[in-house]
PDB file of C-alpha atoms in Angstrom:
ATOM      1  CA  MET A  20      49.373  18.711   4.706  1.00 57.00           C
ATOM      2  CA  LYS A  21      49.206  17.518   1.044  1.00 67.00           C
ATOM      3  CA  LYS A  22      52.281  18.797  -0.096  1.00 77.00           C
ATOM      4  CA  TYR A  23      54.432  18.527   2.920  1.00 74.00           C
ATOM      5  CA  GLY A  24      52.860  15.888   5.700  1.00 76.00           C
ATOM      6  CA  PHE A  25      52.845  17.848   8.754  1.00 76.00           C
ATOM      7  CA  PHE A  26      51.549  21.199  10.372  1.00 77.00           C
ATOM      8  CA  TYR A  27      52.857  23.512  13.097  1.00 81.00           C
ATOM      9  CA  VAL A  28      50.518  25.305  15.562  1.00 87.00           C
ATOM     10  CA  VAL A  29      51.421  28.718  16.543  1.00 88.00           C
ATOM     11  CA  ASP A  30      49.522  31.635  18.446  1.00 90.00           C
ATOM     12  CA  VAL A  31      48.020  29.365  20.743  1.00 92.00           C
ATOM     13  CA  PRO A  32      45.638  31.831  23.282  1.00 91.00           C
ATOM     14  CA  GLU A  33      46.927  31.073  26.858  1.00 89.00           C
ATOM     15  CA  TYR A  34      50.053  29.355  25.743  1.00 92.00           C
ATOM     16  CA  SER A  35      54.036  30.256  26.292  1.00 94.00           C
ATOM     17  CA  ALA A  36      56.608  28.264  25.115  1.00 93.00           C
ATOM     18  CA  ALA A  37      59.342  30.130  26.552  1.00 95.00           C
ATOM     19  CA  LEU A  38      57.407  29.825  29.936  1.00 97.00           C
ATOM     20  CA  GLU A  39      57.654  25.875  29.194  1.00 96.00           C
ATOM     21  CA  HIS A  40      61.369  26.010  28.055  1.00 96.00           C
ATOM     22  CA  ASP A  41      62.525  27.941  31.091  1.00 97.00           C
ATOM     23  CA  TYR A  42      60.976  25.234  33.292  1.00 98.00           C
ATOM     24  CA  MET A  43      62.478  22.821  31.734  1.00 96.00           C
ATOM     25  CA  LYS A  44      65.754  24.301  31.851  1.00 96.00           C
ATOM     26  CA  GLN A  45      65.340  24.554  35.934  1.00 97.00           C
ATOM     27  CA  PHE A  46      64.458  20.984  35.596  1.00 97.00           C
ATOM     28  CA  TYR A  47      67.340  19.762  33.824  1.00 95.00           C
ATOM     29  CA  ASP A  48      69.392  21.822  36.265  1.00 95.00           C
ATOM     30  CA  LEU A  49      68.376  20.315  39.207  1.00 96.00           C
ATOM     31  CA  ASP A  50      70.492  18.166  40.935  1.00 94.00           C
ATOM     32  CA  GLU A  51      70.753  14.922  39.899  1.00 91.00           C
ATOM     33  CA  ASP A  52      69.413  13.107  43.388  1.00 92.00           C
ATOM     34  CA  VAL A  53      66.363  15.187  42.934  1.00 94.00           C
ATOM     35  CA  LYS A  54      65.927  14.244  39.453  1.00 94.00           C
ATOM     36  CA  ASP A  55      66.542  10.204  40.615  1.00 92.00           C
ATOM     37  CA  GLU A  56      63.949  10.545  43.007  1.00 94.00           C
ATOM     38  CA  LEU A  57      61.506  11.017  39.743  1.00 95.00           C
ATOM     39  CA  ALA A  58      63.082   8.652  37.852  1.00 92.00           C
ATOM     40  CA  ILE A  59      61.291   5.349  36.464  1.00 90.00           C
ATOM     41  CA  ARG A  60      61.131   1.966  37.763  1.00 89.00           C
ATOM     42  CA  ARG A  61      64.142   0.799  35.773  1.00 86.00           C
ATOM     43  CA  HIS A  62      66.191   3.232  37.553  1.00 87.00           C
ATOM     44  CA  ASN A  63      64.293   3.702  40.973  1.00 90.00           C
ATOM     45  CA  PRO A  64      62.531   0.895  41.814  1.00 91.00           C
ATOM     46  CA  ALA A  65      60.460   3.075  44.509  1.00 91.00           C
ATOM     47  CA  ASN A  66      58.599   4.534  41.461  1.00 89.00           C
ATOM     48  CA  LYS A  67      56.057   1.848  40.175  1.00 88.00           C
ATOM     49  CA  ASN A  68      55.739   3.393  36.761  1.00 89.00           C
ATOM     50  CA  ALA A  69      57.650   2.245  33.586  1.00 85.00           C
ATOM     51  CA  TYR A  70      56.635   5.139  31.663  1.00 86.00           C
ATOM     52  CA  ARG A  71      55.898   8.348  33.828  1.00 91.00           C
ATOM     53  CA  GLY A  72      58.639  10.186  35.178  1.00 93.00           C
ATOM     54  CA  TYR A  73      62.579  10.800  34.654  1.00 93.00           C
ATOM     55  CA  CYS A  74      64.584   8.757  32.374  1.00 88.00           C
ATOM     56  CA  PRO A  75      67.946   9.786  32.488  1.00 84.00           C
ATOM     57  CA  GLY A  76      69.057   7.940  29.263  1.00 72.00           C
ATOM     58  CA  LEU A  77      72.289   8.619  28.857  1.00 63.00           C
ATOM     59  CA  ASP A  78      73.567   6.078  31.294  1.00 60.00           C
ATOM     60  CA  ASP A  79      72.134   3.186  28.461  1.00 60.00           C
ATOM     61  CA  VAL A  80      73.006   4.615  25.313  1.00 58.00           C
ATOM     62  CA  GLU A  81      74.390   1.293  24.160  1.00 64.00           C
ATOM     63  CA  ASN A  82      71.229  -0.454  24.373  1.00 61.00           C
ATOM     64  CA  THR A  83      68.851   2.153  23.888  1.00 58.00           C
ATOM     65  CA  LEU A  84      70.639   4.015  21.203  1.00 59.00           C
ATOM     66  CA  GLN A  85      69.263   7.326  22.101  1.00 67.00           C
ATOM     67  CA  TYR A  86      71.511  10.113  23.407  1.00 74.00           C
ATOM     68  CA  LYS A  87      68.861  11.741  25.372  1.00 82.00           C
ATOM     69  CA  ASN A  88      67.573  12.706  29.016  1.00 87.00           C
ATOM     70  CA  LEU A  89      63.541  12.399  29.181  1.00 88.00           C
ATOM     71  CA  TYR A  90      60.579  13.618  31.347  1.00 93.00           C
ATOM     72  CA  ASN A  91      57.694  12.078  30.354  1.00 92.00           C
ATOM     73  CA  ILE A  92      54.068  13.206  31.702  1.00 93.00           C
ATOM     74  CA  GLY A  93      50.591  11.928  30.471  1.00 90.00           C
ATOM     75  CA  PRO A  94      46.807  12.938  31.559  1.00 89.00           C
ATOM     76  CA  HIS A  95      46.575  11.049  34.681  1.00 89.00           C
ATOM     77  CA  GLU A  96      46.957  12.315  38.379  1.00 90.00           C
ATOM     78  CA  THR A  97      45.688   8.864  39.940  1.00 88.00           C
ATOM     79  CA  ARG A  98      45.764   5.512  38.939  1.00 81.00           C
ATOM     80  CA  GLY A  99      42.639   3.240  38.845  1.00 74.00           C
ATOM     81  CA  ALA A 100      42.286  -0.139  40.720  1.00 75.00           C
ATOM     82  CA  SER A 101      44.675  -2.951  39.108  1.00 76.00           C
ATOM     83  CA  VAL A 102      43.018  -4.696  36.161  1.00 73.00           C
ATOM     84  CA  GLU A 103      42.744  -8.586  36.831  1.00 79.00           C
ATOM     85  CA  SER A 104      42.387  -9.410  32.652  1.00 79.00           C
ATOM     86  CA  GLU A 105      43.736 -11.858  30.421  1.00 84.00           C
ATOM     87  CA  ASP A 106      42.833  -9.368  27.796  1.00 86.00           C
ATOM     88  CA  VAL A 107      46.232  -7.817  26.518  1.00 85.00           C
ATOM     89  CA  MET A 108      44.678  -4.442  25.655  1.00 81.00           C
ATOM     90  CA  GLU A 109      43.133  -4.193  28.920  1.00 80.00           C
ATOM     91  CA  LYS A 110      46.449  -4.641  30.557  1.00 78.00           C
ATOM     92  CA  LEU A 111      48.184  -2.352  28.181  1.00 77.00           C
ATOM     93  CA  ARG A 112      45.455   0.254  29.042  1.00 76.00           C
ATOM     94  CA  TYR A 113      46.081  -0.054  32.362  1.00 78.00           C
ATOM     95  CA  ASP A 114      49.871   0.349  32.143  1.00 76.00           C
ATOM     96  CA  CYS A 115      49.705   3.471  30.114  1.00 78.00           C
ATOM     97  CA  GLN A 116      47.454   5.275  32.636  1.00 84.00           C
ATOM     98  CA  GLU A 117      50.129   5.880  35.208  1.00 87.00           C
ATOM     99  CA  PRO A 118      49.880   8.815  37.481  1.00 92.00           C
ATOM    100  CA  ASN A 119      52.163  11.292  36.929  1.00 94.00           C
ATOM    101  CA  VAL A 120      55.097  11.966  39.307  1.00 94.00           C
ATOM    102  CA  TRP A 121      56.376  15.576  40.122  1.00 96.00           C
ATOM    103  CA  PRO A 122      59.126  17.545  41.491  1.00 96.00           C
ATOM    104  CA  GLU A 123      59.356  18.237  44.643  1.00 95.00           C
ATOM    105  CA  THR A 124      62.127  20.126  45.238  1.00 96.00           C
ATOM    106  CA  GLY A 125      61.403  22.389  48.420  1.00 95.00           C
ATOM    107  CA  ASN A 126      61.132  25.360  46.296  1.00 97.00           C
ATOM    108  CA  CYS A 127      57.329  25.576  46.371  1.00 97.00           C
ATOM    109  CA  THR A 128      56.851  28.364  43.435  1.00 98.00           C
ATOM    110  CA  PHE A 129      59.131  26.255  41.326  1.00 98.00           C
ATOM    111  CA  ASP A 130      57.402  23.032  41.974  1.00 98.00           C
ATOM    112  CA  LYS A 131      53.420  24.278  41.462  1.00 98.00           C
ATOM    113  CA  GLY A 132      54.843  26.377  38.397  1.00 98.00           C
ATOM    114  CA  PHE A 133      56.293  23.486  37.036  1.00 98.00           C
ATOM    115  CA  LYS A 134      53.366  21.351  37.611  1.00 97.00           C
ATOM    116  CA  GLU A 135      50.588  23.863  36.620  1.00 97.00           C
ATOM    117  CA  THR A 136      52.611  24.662  33.348  1.00 97.00           C
ATOM    118  CA  PHE A 137      53.012  21.487  32.244  1.00 96.00           C
ATOM    119  CA  GLN A 138      49.782  19.745  33.328  1.00 95.00           C
ATOM    120  CA  ALA A 139      48.132  23.007  31.052  1.00 95.00           C
ATOM    121  CA  GLY A 140      50.459  22.277  28.274  1.00 94.00           C
ATOM    122  CA  PHE A 141      49.481  19.055  27.909  1.00 93.00           C
ATOM    123  CA  GLU A 142      46.051  19.529  27.839  1.00 92.00           C
ATOM    124  CA  ILE A 143      46.599  22.484  25.487  1.00 93.00           C
ATOM    125  CA  ARG A 144      48.078  20.021  23.146  1.00 91.00           C
ATOM    126  CA  ARG A 145      45.503  17.202  23.482  1.00 89.00           C
ATOM    127  CA  ASN A 146      42.732  19.398  22.568  1.00 89.00           C
ATOM    128  CA  ILE A 147      44.648  20.296  19.823  1.00 90.00           C
ATOM    129  CA  GLY A 148      45.204  16.901  18.492  1.00 88.00           C
ATOM    130  CA  ARG A 149      41.899  15.853  18.776  1.00 89.00           C
ATOM    131  CA  ALA A 150      40.515  19.136  16.905  1.00 91.00           C
ATOM    132  CA  PHE A 151      43.008  17.799  14.431  1.00 90.00           C
ATOM    133  CA  ILE A 152      41.236  14.399  14.358  1.00 91.00           C
ATOM    134  CA  ARG A 153      37.721  15.837  13.997  1.00 93.00           C
ATOM    135  CA  SER A 154      39.507  18.051  11.193  1.00 93.00           C
ATOM    136  CA  ILE A 155      40.427  14.815   9.398  1.00 91.00           C
ATOM    137  CA  ALA A 156      36.995  13.030  10.369  1.00 95.00           C
ATOM    138  CA  ARG A 157      35.043  15.893   8.487  1.00 95.00           C
ATOM    139  CA  ALA A 158      37.558  15.772   5.336  1.00 92.00           C
ATOM    140  CA  MET A 159      37.404  12.192   4.926  1.00 92.00           C
ATOM    141  CA  ASN A 160      33.702  12.379   5.772  1.00 95.00           C
ATOM    142  CA  TYR A 161      34.118   9.723   8.219  1.00 95.00           C
ATOM    143  CA  PRO A 162      32.270  11.060  11.441  1.00 94.00           C
ATOM    144  CA  ASN A 163      33.338   7.842  13.697  1.00 94.00           C
ATOM    145  CA  LEU A 164      37.081   8.487  13.833  1.00 93.00           C
ATOM    146  CA  PRO A 165      36.913  10.931  16.777  1.00 92.00           C
ATOM    147  CA  ALA A 166      35.284   8.220  18.897  1.00 90.00           C
ATOM    148  CA  LEU A 167      38.465   6.184  18.232  1.00 87.00           C
ATOM    149  CA  PHE A 168      40.345   9.253  19.972  1.00 84.00           C
ATOM    150  CA  ALA A 169      38.255   9.456  23.415  1.00 78.00           C
ATOM    151  CA  GLU A 170      40.047   7.846  25.901  1.00 73.00           C
ATOM    152  CA  ASP A 171      44.105   8.298  26.552  1.00 65.00           C
ATOM    153  CA  GLU A 172      45.087   8.099  22.980  1.00 58.00           C
ATOM    154  CA  PHE A 173      47.271  11.179  23.220  1.00 57.00           C
ATOM    155  CA  SER A 174      48.749   9.845  26.513  1.00 76.00           C
ATOM    156  CA  ALA A 175      52.283  11.057  26.663  1.00 84.00           C
ATOM    157  CA  MET A 176      54.509  14.405  26.454  1.00 89.00           C
ATOM    158  CA  GLY A 177      58.150  14.150  26.887  1.00 89.00           C
ATOM    159  CA  LEU A 178      59.995  16.839  27.902  1.00 91.00           C
ATOM    160  CA  ARG A 179      63.207  15.994  26.008  1.00 89.00           C
ATOM    161  CA  LYS A 180      67.252  17.171  26.710  1.00 89.00           C
ATOM    162  CA  TYR A 181      69.891  16.351  24.327  1.00 85.00           C
ATOM    163  CA  PRO A 182      73.161  16.793  25.757  1.00 79.00           C
ATOM    164  CA  ILE A 183      76.087  17.962  23.760  1.00 77.00           C
ATOM    165  CA  ARG A 184      78.068  14.926  22.577  1.00 73.00           C
ATOM    166  CA  ARG A 185      81.769  15.315  23.880  1.00 74.00           C
ATOM    167  CA  LYS A 186      83.318  12.953  21.535  1.00 66.00           C
TER     168      LYS A 186
END
């Protein structure tokens, strides 16, 4: 970390990058109308989520300057009661606790496998992140640091697809 500023985790028990990659390819190969059902509110008003779901980013490259499609998931499967507070942080916390939306393709094997694989993958990443924070806290002799990361600090995992540019 002192020399390069990042780390790479390998050989994680019960994790398969190949399985995740296979499910990602299958997801992005789905018909657009299936993915559109999962699109975030900006692209699909029926989805109340601003963040969790599918974001077909290629239709707004000029505004976002990002040439990618994204499927965003987080730690929540249900959403709590709405917040009636003037506190900006409380409102933001509520916004970040959107429930996930999952594909319903009619292929039960795919739907179940996709959901379970990425729920488990999210949890593995969150646990690694928390372990890393605990290591930093020990190295810096700052025992209260992990308490700052106790709720939804690792709130999103984006499955990105960067299509080949044809221009």
